[in-house]
Steps between C-alpha positions, in 0.01 A plus 500: 500500500418266202721227337632523163460208271659470136296294281704250257437756185640777708785299603561420128480852411785584722707229366424617141585870578822390691610285198413772235672782680789271586542427123413844334613734775749377804477302797513792697203679350312157530593496865378852574209430320399181700579703833256787369241278418504296834554802723165645329307163532598524895347834498175339447523326828466805682291691253307259299278765345783680376442381137202642317217268402465380144168275528414145568689539847817578369720782583821634326804658659789701312843389558701804517766579260407184292253418233339228686174469709381279765175349435350370830183389707415578851387170693355507854847474659743521216598687180546290201764613228311351211729633210768730414434682174697776302298815465494463128334155483132483486500347856126594571377218253702229700596581853 
């Protein structure tokens, strides 16, 4: 089973999402979103090909009940979460 690596930009994306949700929604909403994000990322350790390929070795996985997408790459033994993007962003330009 592959390991899961969170890149520095992906960890920053988590902090940014959490901060925005806490400020503009509520701490409870922020907590639920982060739990959903992490649970979906953990799925990739069991099913690394769950996301759809988007080119240049990147794959994308939708986070259920959120507007967020996990952009990731498959390594030889690990799955690396590269970024977390909002589905309305032009995320294909800069993973």
